[in-house]
Each structure stands twice: as structure tokens, then as C-alpha cells.
Amino acid sequence: MASIDFRPDATVEQVMRTVRETFESRDYLWEQADAENARASQGGKPVRTAALAVSRRVRVSIRINARKHKLVLTLESIGAAYSAAGGGWFHVQLASRHRKMVKAVREDLAAAALR
């Protein structure tokens, strides 16, 4: 989980639009749940909830807390099905991809003067 602060004068719509553009530019499928919640799945196809334990693709939950001016990015893919066959290596790969996206979101929010 990564928590990113954004400026108090930034609107939820501005932040969500910037985050969406960041994910979509990197071939993630964007699924908006409501104004403050969304999911992004790597590879342009949805990662089903039932497949989170066996998926080799990253699924990230995006949540905005407007009162605290925080954006929370949570890695939902766990790769648990591969732990017996390869140890933590696969989980490390998923976590690495998540960290890269967190970094990209931070940079894009800063570039848009929302951070």
C-alpha cells in the first residue's frame, strides 16, 4: 500500500483524471467504481477477483480520501499460488511493478502541480 498526499486545493476529479492517465498510458485497464474509487489491471484486461491468487498481472486498487487529501494505491494481486513453486520471487516481481506505478503516479501528480 502506498499513500500519496495531494494539495488541499486539488479536486478529486483532477487527481483521479491524472491517475487514470498515468495507468492507461502504461497499458492498464481502468475500471471506475465511483468518484473516489477505481481499479487498474495490468495488460489491458481485467484481473478477476477469483484469479488474484494465480494472476501474473498486477491489479491495483485506487482510493481517494478527500478529507485527508490522500491518494491510496493498494496492490491487490498476491501471487500466492506460486509461492510453493518459486518462493517469494514472483511476489517480489509484483511488488516491483506496483512500486514503479506508485513512482509514476507521484511524478505525474507533481508534474500536474497537484502534489
PDB file of C-alpha atoms in Angstrom:
ATOM      1  CA  MET A   1       0.000   0.000   0.000  1.00  0.00           C
ATOM      2  CA  ALA A   2       1.228   3.467  -0.842  1.00  0.00           C
ATOM      3  CA  SER A   3      -0.247   6.697   0.418  1.00  0.00           C
ATOM      4  CA  ILE A   4       0.360   9.868  -1.595  1.00  0.00           C
ATOM      5  CA  ASP A   5      -0.575  13.320  -0.342  1.00  0.00           C
ATOM      6  CA  PHE A   6      -2.079  15.792  -2.759  1.00  0.00           C
ATOM      7  CA  ARG A   7      -2.677  19.535  -2.499  1.00  0.00           C
ATOM      8  CA  PRO A   8      -5.704  20.666  -0.478  1.00  0.00           C
ATOM      9  CA  ASP A   9      -6.919  22.833  -3.371  1.00  0.00           C
ATOM     10  CA  ALA A  10      -6.824  19.906  -5.839  1.00  0.00           C
ATOM     11  CA  THR A  11     -10.196  18.383  -6.632  1.00  0.00           C
ATOM     12  CA  VAL A  12     -10.950  14.669  -6.573  1.00  0.00           C
ATOM     13  CA  GLU A  13     -11.722  14.832 -10.291  1.00  0.00           C
ATOM     14  CA  GLN A  14      -8.329  16.383 -11.128  1.00  0.00           C
ATOM     15  CA  VAL A  15      -6.439  13.806  -9.098  1.00  0.00           C
ATOM     16  CA  MET A  16      -8.439  10.860 -10.449  1.00  0.00           C
ATOM     17  CA  ARG A  17      -8.022  12.078 -14.043  1.00  0.00           C
ATOM     18  CA  THR A  18      -4.246  12.340 -13.621  1.00  0.00           C
ATOM     19  CA  VAL A  19      -4.006   8.907 -12.020  1.00  0.00           C
ATOM     20  CA  ARG A  20      -6.172   7.409 -14.756  1.00  0.00           C
ATOM     21  CA  GLU A  21      -3.986   8.898 -17.478  1.00  0.00           C
ATOM     22  CA  THR A  22      -0.890   7.516 -15.758  1.00  0.00           C
ATOM     23  CA  PHE A  23      -2.271   3.983 -15.613  1.00  0.00           C
ATOM     24  CA  GLU A  24      -3.814   3.984 -19.090  1.00  0.00           C
ATOM     25  CA  SER A  25      -0.590   5.251 -20.670  1.00  0.00           C
ATOM     26  CA  ARG A  26       1.112   2.141 -19.287  1.00  0.00           C
ATOM     27  CA  ASP A  27      -1.401  -0.389 -20.672  1.00  0.00           C
ATOM     28  CA  TYR A  28      -3.564  -0.792 -17.584  1.00  0.00           C
ATOM     29  CA  LEU A  29      -7.316  -1.294 -17.860  1.00  0.00           C
ATOM     30  CA  TRP A  30      -9.143   1.352 -15.820  1.00  0.00           C
ATOM     31  CA  GLU A  31     -12.365   0.413 -14.003  1.00  0.00           C
ATOM     32  CA  GLN A  32     -14.001   3.349 -12.214  1.00  0.00           C
ATOM     33  CA  ALA A  33     -16.230   2.273  -9.310  1.00  0.00           C
ATOM     34  CA  ASP A  34     -17.303   5.753  -8.179  1.00  0.00           C
ATOM     35  CA  ALA A  35     -15.847   9.255  -7.896  1.00  0.00           C
ATOM     36  CA  GLU A  36     -13.265   8.225  -5.276  1.00  0.00           C
ATOM     37  CA  ASN A  37     -12.565   4.551  -6.082  1.00  0.00           C
ATOM     38  CA  ALA A  38     -11.200   2.659  -9.063  1.00  0.00           C
ATOM     39  CA  ARG A  39      -9.185  -0.398 -10.079  1.00  0.00           C
ATOM     40  CA  ALA A  40      -6.463  -0.753 -12.650  1.00  0.00           C
ATOM     41  CA  SER A  41      -5.430  -4.094 -14.170  1.00  0.00           C
ATOM     42  CA  GLN A  42      -2.150  -4.626 -15.980  1.00  0.00           C
ATOM     43  CA  GLY A  43      -2.224  -5.855 -19.551  1.00  0.00           C
ATOM     44  CA  GLY A  44      -5.401  -4.126 -20.695  1.00  0.00           C
ATOM     45  CA  LYS A  45      -7.688  -6.911 -19.434  1.00  0.00           C
ATOM     46  CA  PRO A  46      -9.434  -7.154 -16.075  1.00  0.00           C
ATOM     47  CA  VAL A  47      -7.920  -9.343 -13.370  1.00  0.00           C
ATOM     48  CA  ARG A  48     -10.889 -11.139 -11.868  1.00  0.00           C
ATOM     49  CA  THR A  49     -11.190 -11.237  -8.084  1.00  0.00           C
ATOM     50  CA  ALA A  50     -11.282 -15.019  -8.138  1.00  0.00           C
ATOM     51  CA  ALA A  51      -7.976 -15.044 -10.015  1.00  0.00           C
ATOM     52  CA  LEU A  52      -5.992 -12.691  -7.771  1.00  0.00           C
ATOM     53  CA  ALA A  53      -4.067 -15.543  -6.166  1.00  0.00           C
ATOM     54  CA  VAL A  54      -2.954 -17.001  -9.513  1.00  0.00           C
ATOM     55  CA  SER A  55      -2.658 -13.921 -11.694  1.00  0.00           C
ATOM     56  CA  ARG A  56       0.725 -12.902 -13.046  1.00  0.00           C
ATOM     57  CA  ARG A  57      -0.621  -9.411 -13.710  1.00  0.00           C
ATOM     58  CA  VAL A  58      -0.869  -6.532 -11.276  1.00  0.00           C
ATOM     59  CA  ARG A  59      -4.222  -5.231 -10.079  1.00  0.00           C
ATOM     60  CA  VAL A  60      -4.185  -2.002  -8.120  1.00  0.00           C
ATOM     61  CA  SER A  61      -6.974  -0.520  -6.039  1.00  0.00           C
ATOM     62  CA  ILE A  62      -7.123   3.279  -6.181  1.00  0.00           C
ATOM     63  CA  ARG A  63      -8.875   5.155  -3.393  1.00  0.00           C
ATOM     64  CA  ILE A  64      -9.029   8.887  -2.715  1.00  0.00           C
ATOM     65  CA  ASN A  65      -9.663  10.252   0.756  1.00  0.00           C
ATOM     66  CA  ALA A  66     -10.753  13.822   0.006  1.00  0.00           C
ATOM     67  CA  ARG A  67     -10.915  14.894   3.654  1.00  0.00           C
ATOM     68  CA  LYS A  68      -7.311  13.895   4.356  1.00  0.00           C
ATOM     69  CA  HIS A  69      -6.085  14.848   0.857  1.00  0.00           C
ATOM     70  CA  LYS A  70      -4.605  11.394   0.316  1.00  0.00           C
ATOM     71  CA  LEU A  71      -4.467   9.003  -2.590  1.00  0.00           C
ATOM     72  CA  VAL A  72      -4.039   5.340  -1.622  1.00  0.00           C
ATOM     73  CA  LEU A  73      -2.740   2.749  -4.102  1.00  0.00           C
ATOM     74  CA  THR A  74      -3.070  -0.842  -2.888  1.00  0.00           C
ATOM     75  CA  LEU A  75      -1.611  -3.887  -4.604  1.00  0.00           C
ATOM     76  CA  GLU A  76      -4.384  -6.484  -4.795  1.00  0.00           C
ATOM     77  CA  SER A  77      -2.508  -9.194  -6.737  1.00  0.00           C
ATOM     78  CA  ILE A  78      -0.722 -11.542  -4.379  1.00  0.00           C
ATOM     79  CA  GLY A  79       0.683 -14.389  -6.456  1.00  0.00           C
ATOM     80  CA  ALA A  80       0.129 -16.795  -3.558  1.00  0.00           C
ATOM     81  CA  ALA A  81      -0.395 -19.786  -5.844  1.00  0.00           C
ATOM     82  CA  TYR A  82       3.216 -19.518  -6.977  1.00  0.00           C
ATOM     83  CA  SER A  83       4.771 -19.357  -3.521  1.00  0.00           C
ATOM     84  CA  ALA A  84       5.231 -23.141  -3.298  1.00  0.00           C
ATOM     85  CA  ALA A  85       6.799 -23.376  -6.743  1.00  0.00           C
ATOM     86  CA  GLY A  86       9.097 -20.378  -6.698  1.00  0.00           C
ATOM     87  CA  GLY A  87       9.101 -18.818  -3.295  1.00  0.00           C
ATOM     88  CA  GLY A  88       8.866 -15.107  -2.939  1.00  0.00           C
ATOM     89  CA  TRP A  89      10.418 -14.294  -6.306  1.00  0.00           C
ATOM     90  CA  PHE A  90       7.073 -13.884  -8.031  1.00  0.00           C
ATOM     91  CA  HIS A  91       5.684 -11.727  -5.231  1.00  0.00           C
ATOM     92  CA  VAL A  92       8.811  -9.565  -5.467  1.00  0.00           C
ATOM     93  CA  GLN A  93       8.087  -9.073  -9.179  1.00  0.00           C
ATOM     94  CA  LEU A  94       4.508  -7.978  -8.494  1.00  0.00           C
ATOM     95  CA  ALA A  95       5.645  -5.619  -5.735  1.00  0.00           C
ATOM     96  CA  SER A  96       8.300  -4.154  -8.018  1.00  0.00           C
ATOM     97  CA  ARG A  97       5.727  -3.379 -10.725  1.00  0.00           C
ATOM     98  CA  HIS A  98       3.488  -1.792  -8.081  1.00  0.00           C
ATOM     99  CA  ARG A  99       6.352   0.401  -6.824  1.00  0.00           C
ATOM    100  CA  LYS A 100       7.064   1.549 -10.387  1.00  0.00           C
ATOM    101  CA  MET A 101       3.438   2.605 -10.802  1.00  0.00           C
ATOM    102  CA  VAL A 102       3.466   4.428  -7.451  1.00  0.00           C
ATOM    103  CA  LYS A 103       6.559   6.325  -8.565  1.00  0.00           C
ATOM    104  CA  ALA A 104       4.949   7.180 -11.913  1.00  0.00           C
ATOM    105  CA  VAL A 105       1.778   8.446 -10.194  1.00  0.00           C
ATOM    106  CA  ARG A 106       3.831  10.603  -7.809  1.00  0.00           C
ATOM    107  CA  GLU A 107       5.769  12.088 -10.717  1.00  0.00           C
ATOM    108  CA  ASP A 108       2.642  12.750 -12.791  1.00  0.00           C
ATOM    109  CA  LEU A 109       0.812  14.380  -9.869  1.00  0.00           C
ATOM    110  CA  ALA A 110       3.834  16.600  -9.257  1.00  0.00           C
ATOM    111  CA  ALA A 111       4.037  17.491 -12.963  1.00  0.00           C
ATOM    112  CA  ALA A 112       0.368  18.466 -12.899  1.00  0.00           C
ATOM    113  CA  ALA A 113       1.016  20.637  -9.809  1.00  0.00           C
ATOM    114  CA  LEU A 114      -1.412  18.545  -7.756  1.00  0.00           C
ATOM    115  CA  ARG A 115       1.162  17.409  -5.235  1.00  0.00           C
TER     116      ARG A 115
END
